[in-house]
Short mmCIF file of C-alpha atoms and ligand atoms in Angstrom, two decimals:
data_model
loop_
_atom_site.label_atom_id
_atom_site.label_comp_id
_atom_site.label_asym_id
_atom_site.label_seq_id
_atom_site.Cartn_x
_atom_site.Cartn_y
_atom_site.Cartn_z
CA UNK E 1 0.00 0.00 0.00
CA UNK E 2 1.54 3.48 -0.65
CA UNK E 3 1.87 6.68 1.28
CA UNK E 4 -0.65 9.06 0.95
CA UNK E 5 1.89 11.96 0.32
CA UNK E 6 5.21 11.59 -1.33
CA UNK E 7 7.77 10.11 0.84
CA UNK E 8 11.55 10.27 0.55
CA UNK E 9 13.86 8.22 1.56
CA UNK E 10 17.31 7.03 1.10
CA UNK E 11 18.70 3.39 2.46
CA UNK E 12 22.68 3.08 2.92
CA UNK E 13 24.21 0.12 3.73
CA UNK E 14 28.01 -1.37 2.94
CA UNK E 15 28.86 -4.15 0.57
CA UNK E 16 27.03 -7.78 1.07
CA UNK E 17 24.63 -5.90 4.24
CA UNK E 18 21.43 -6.95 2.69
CA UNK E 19 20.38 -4.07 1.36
CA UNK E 20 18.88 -5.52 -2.09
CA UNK E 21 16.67 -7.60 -0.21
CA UNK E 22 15.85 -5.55 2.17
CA UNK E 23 15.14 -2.81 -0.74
CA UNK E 24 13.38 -5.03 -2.64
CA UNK E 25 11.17 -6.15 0.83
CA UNK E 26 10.12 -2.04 0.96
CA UNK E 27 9.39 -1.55 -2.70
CA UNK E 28 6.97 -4.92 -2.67
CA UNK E 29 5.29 -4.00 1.02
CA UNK E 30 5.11 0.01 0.71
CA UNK E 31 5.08 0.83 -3.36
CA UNK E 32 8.07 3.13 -2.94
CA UNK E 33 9.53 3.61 -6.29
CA UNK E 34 13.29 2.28 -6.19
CA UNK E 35 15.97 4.75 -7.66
CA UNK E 36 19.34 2.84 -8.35
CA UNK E 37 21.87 5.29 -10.10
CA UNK E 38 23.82 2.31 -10.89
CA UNK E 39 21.68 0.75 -12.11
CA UNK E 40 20.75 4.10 -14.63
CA UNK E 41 24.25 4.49 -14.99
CA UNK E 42 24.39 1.11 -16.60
CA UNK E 43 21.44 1.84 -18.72
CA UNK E 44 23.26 4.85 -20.33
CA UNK E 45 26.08 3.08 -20.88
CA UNK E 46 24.47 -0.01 -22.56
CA UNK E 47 22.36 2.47 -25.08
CA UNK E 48 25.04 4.75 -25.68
CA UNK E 49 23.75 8.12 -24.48
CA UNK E 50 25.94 11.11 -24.04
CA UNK E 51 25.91 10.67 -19.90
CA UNK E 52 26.48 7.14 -20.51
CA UNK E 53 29.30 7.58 -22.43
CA UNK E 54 30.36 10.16 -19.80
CA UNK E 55 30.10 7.59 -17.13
CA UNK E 56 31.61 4.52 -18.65
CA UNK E 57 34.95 5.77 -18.46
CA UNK E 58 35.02 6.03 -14.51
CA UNK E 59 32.61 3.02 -14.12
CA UNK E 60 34.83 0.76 -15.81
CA UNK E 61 37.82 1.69 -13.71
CA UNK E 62 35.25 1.12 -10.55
CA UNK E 63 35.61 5.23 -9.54
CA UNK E 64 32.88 7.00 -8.54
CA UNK E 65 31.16 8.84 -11.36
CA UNK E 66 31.26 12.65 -10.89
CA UNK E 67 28.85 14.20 -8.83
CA UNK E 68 27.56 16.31 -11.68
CA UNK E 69 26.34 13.30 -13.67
CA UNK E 70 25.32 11.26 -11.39
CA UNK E 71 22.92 14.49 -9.97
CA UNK E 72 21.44 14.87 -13.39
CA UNK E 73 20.75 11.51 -13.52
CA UNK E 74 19.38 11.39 -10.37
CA UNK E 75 17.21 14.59 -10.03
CA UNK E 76 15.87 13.76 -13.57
CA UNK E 77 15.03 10.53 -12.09
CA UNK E 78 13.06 11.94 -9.64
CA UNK E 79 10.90 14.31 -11.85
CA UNK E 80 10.12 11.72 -13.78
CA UNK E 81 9.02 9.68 -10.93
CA UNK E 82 6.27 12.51 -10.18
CA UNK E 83 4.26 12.51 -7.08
CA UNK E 84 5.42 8.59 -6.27
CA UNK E 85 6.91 7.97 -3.17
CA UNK E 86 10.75 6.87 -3.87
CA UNK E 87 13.86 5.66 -2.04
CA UNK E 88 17.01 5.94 -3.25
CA UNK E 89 19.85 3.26 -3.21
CA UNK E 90 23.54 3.66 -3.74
CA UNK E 91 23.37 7.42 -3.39
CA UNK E 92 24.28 9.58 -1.97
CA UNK E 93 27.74 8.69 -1.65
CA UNK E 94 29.81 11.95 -1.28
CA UNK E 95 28.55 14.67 0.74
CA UNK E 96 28.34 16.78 -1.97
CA UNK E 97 25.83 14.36 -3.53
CA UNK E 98 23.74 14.72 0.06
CA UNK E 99 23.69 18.28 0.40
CA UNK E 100 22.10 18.81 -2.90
CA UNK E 101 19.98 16.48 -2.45
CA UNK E 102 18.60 18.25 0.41
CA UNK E 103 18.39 21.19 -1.11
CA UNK E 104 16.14 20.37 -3.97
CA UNK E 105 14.21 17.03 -2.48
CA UNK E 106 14.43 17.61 1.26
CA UNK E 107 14.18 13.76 3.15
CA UNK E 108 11.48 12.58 5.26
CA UNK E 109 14.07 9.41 6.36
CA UNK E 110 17.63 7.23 5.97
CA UNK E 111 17.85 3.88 6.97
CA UNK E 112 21.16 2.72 7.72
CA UNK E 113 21.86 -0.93 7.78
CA UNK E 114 24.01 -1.50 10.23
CA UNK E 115 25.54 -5.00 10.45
CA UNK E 116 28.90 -5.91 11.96
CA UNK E 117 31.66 -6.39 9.14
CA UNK E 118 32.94 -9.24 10.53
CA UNK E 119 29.35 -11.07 10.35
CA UNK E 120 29.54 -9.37 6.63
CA UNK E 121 32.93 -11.15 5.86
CA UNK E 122 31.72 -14.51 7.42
CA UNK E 123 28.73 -14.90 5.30
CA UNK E 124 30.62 -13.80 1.98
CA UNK E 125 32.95 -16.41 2.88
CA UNK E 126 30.83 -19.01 2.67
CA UNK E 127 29.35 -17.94 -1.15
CA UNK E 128 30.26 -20.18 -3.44
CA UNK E 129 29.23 -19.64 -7.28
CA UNK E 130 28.31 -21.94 -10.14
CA UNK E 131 30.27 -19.72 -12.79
CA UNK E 132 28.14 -20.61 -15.74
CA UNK E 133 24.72 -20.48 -14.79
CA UNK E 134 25.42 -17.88 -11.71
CA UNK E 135 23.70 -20.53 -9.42
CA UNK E 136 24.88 -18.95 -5.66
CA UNK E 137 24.93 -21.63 -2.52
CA UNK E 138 26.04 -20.31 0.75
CA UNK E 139 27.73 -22.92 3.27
CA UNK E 140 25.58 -23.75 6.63
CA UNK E 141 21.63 -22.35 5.18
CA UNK E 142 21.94 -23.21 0.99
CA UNK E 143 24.51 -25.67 0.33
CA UNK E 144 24.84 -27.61 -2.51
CA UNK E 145 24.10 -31.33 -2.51
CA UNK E 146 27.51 -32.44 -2.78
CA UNK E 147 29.96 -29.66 -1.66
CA UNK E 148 31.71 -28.10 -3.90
CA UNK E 149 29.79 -28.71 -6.86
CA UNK E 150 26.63 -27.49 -8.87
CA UNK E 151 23.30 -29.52 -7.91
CA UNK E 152 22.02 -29.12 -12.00
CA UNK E 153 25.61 -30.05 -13.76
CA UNK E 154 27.56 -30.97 -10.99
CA UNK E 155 30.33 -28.85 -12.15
CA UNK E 156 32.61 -27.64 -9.64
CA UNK E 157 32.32 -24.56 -7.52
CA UNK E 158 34.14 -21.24 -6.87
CA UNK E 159 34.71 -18.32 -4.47
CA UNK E 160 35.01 -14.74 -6.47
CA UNK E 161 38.04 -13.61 -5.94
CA UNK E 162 36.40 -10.30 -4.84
CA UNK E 163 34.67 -12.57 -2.16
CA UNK E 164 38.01 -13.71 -0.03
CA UNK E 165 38.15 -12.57 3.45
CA UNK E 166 40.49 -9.70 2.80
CA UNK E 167 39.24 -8.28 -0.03
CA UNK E 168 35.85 -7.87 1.55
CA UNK E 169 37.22 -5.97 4.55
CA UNK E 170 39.04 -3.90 2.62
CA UNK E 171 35.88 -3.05 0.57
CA UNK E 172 34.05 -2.65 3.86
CA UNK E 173 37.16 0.10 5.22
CA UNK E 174 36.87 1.76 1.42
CA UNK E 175 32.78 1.98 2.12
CA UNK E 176 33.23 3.53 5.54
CA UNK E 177 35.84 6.06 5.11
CA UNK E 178 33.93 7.04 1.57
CA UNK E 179 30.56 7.16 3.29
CA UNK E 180 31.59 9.10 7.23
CA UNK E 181 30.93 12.42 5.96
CA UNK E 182 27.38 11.44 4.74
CA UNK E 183 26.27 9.73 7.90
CA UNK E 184 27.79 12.93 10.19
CA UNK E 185 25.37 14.93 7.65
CA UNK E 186 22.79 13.12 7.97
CA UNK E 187 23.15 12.31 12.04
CA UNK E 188 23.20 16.09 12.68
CA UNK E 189 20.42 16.22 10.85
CA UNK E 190 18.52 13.56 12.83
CA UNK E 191 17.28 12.19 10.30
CA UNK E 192 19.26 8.15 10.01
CA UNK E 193 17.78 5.30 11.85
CA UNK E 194 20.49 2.82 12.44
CA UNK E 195 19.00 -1.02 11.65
CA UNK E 196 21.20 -3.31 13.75
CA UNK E 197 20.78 -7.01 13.12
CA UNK E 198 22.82 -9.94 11.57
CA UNK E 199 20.54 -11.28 8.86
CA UNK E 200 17.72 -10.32 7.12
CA UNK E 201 15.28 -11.89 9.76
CA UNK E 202 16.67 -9.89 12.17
CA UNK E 203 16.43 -6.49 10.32
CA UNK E 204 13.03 -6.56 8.15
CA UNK E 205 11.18 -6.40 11.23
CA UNK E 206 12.38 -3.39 12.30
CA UNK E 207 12.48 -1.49 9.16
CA UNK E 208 9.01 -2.56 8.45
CA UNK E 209 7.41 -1.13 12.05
CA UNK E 210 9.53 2.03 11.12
CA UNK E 211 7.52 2.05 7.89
CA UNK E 212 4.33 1.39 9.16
CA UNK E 213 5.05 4.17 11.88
CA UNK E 214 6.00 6.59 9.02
CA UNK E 215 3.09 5.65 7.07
CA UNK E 216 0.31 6.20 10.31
CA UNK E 217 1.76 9.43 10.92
CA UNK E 218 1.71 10.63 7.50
CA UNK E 219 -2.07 9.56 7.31
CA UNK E 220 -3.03 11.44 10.58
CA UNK E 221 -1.26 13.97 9.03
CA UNK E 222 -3.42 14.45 5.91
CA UNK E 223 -6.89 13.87 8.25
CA UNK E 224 -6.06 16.93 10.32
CA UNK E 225 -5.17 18.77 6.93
P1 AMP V 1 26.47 0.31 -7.95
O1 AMP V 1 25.69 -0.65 -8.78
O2 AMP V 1 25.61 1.14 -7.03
O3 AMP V 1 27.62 -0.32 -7.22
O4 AMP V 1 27.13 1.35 -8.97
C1 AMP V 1 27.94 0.95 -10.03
C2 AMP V 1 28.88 2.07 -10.45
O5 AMP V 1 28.12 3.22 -10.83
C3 AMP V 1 29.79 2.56 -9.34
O6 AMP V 1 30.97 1.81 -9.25
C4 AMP V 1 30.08 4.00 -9.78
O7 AMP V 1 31.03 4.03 -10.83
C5 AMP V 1 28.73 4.43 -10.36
N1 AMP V 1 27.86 5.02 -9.32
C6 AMP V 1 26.71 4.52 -8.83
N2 AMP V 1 26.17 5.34 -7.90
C7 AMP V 1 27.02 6.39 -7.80
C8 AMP V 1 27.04 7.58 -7.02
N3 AMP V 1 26.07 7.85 -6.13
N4 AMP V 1 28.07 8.44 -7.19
C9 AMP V 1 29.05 8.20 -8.08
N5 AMP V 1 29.11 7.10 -8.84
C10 AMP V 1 28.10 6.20 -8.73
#
């Protein structure tokens, strides 16, 4: 069911937290339209445009795209969207990014997924991939039949190299020193919820009675006009 007003709303979350799912969980319970600018960003580049061919460049050496792209994309995004209610994922990620977003689509709510890196690198550990096919098994809740190897070919198994312990934590340190600034900004603002939790199961729950809490107000909000 959807707001009655527009809400906005921006989810943040490092590498592997479970924000897809958990995005994905919002967009199916509360309607709210889901604004990836990577996922733009690899639109553009795919069909060519003149921002996409802007972006590829940086994309394809895994930098951030500058902030003057990705805003067009972004606020564009949001126009188009209309009077939807929307939450934004993977931006903003510089606090330039954050502050002009607040200036032209001030934020009713963050949520920031908050789950301990070391739970983060344990889980990645254990995902194994089916190269192929792009099957995914995870050791000790989805494990293949006979470990180490596919359950439809029974080809063998690997780890992505990005996957390995150290990799991910140094992804993880990359994600918090890039993102600091924009949860100071946003904590001074008072307007992040920190989501603690260690799966999924642990973390809908709460983001969903934050929802639903959002959602009553903004309806007693439009009775008393
Ligand atoms: P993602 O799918 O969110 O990891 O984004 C894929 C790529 O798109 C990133 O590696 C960046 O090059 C670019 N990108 C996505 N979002 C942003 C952003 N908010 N600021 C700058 N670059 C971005």
């Amino acid at each position: 069911m959807l707001f009655s007003k527009v809400f906005r709303m921006v989810i943040l979350g490092a590498p592997a937290s479970g924000k897809g799912t958990i995005s994905k969980r919002i967009v199916d319970r509360f309607g709210f339209v889901h604004i990836s600018p990577g996922d733009m960003l690899r639109l553009h580049v795919l069909h060519g445009s003149d921002l996409g061919k802007k972006a590829k460049k940086y994309m394809d050496e895994g930098k951030l795209v500058p902030d003057e792209i990705v805003m067009k994309c972004v606020l564009g995004r949001i126009t188009e969207v209309g009077n939807k209610s929307w939450m934004l994922d993977g931006f903003p990620r510089t606090l330039v990014q954050a502050e002009r977003l607040s200036a032209s689509e001030p934020l009713h709510a963050v949520i920031n997924l908050d789950v301990p890196h070391d739970v983060i690198i344990e889980r990645v550990k254990g995902r194994w991939i089916h190269l192929s096919s792009g099957r995914v098994y995870n050791v000790g809740f989805n494990d293949p039949k006979v470990p180490g190897k596919d359950d439809v070919t029974g080809e063998d198994l690997v780890q992505r190299a990005d996957d390995k312990p150290d990799v991910v934590a140094e992804r993880l340190n990359v994600y918090e020193k890039m993102l600091r600034p924009v949860l100071n900004y946003y904590q001074k603002q008072e307007l992040i919820t920190n989501f603690k939790g260690s799966t999924t199961a642990e973390i809908w729950p709460q983001v969903e009675k934050f929802l639903l809490a959002k959602r009553m107000k903004a309806v007693a909000e439009s009775i008393q006009g």
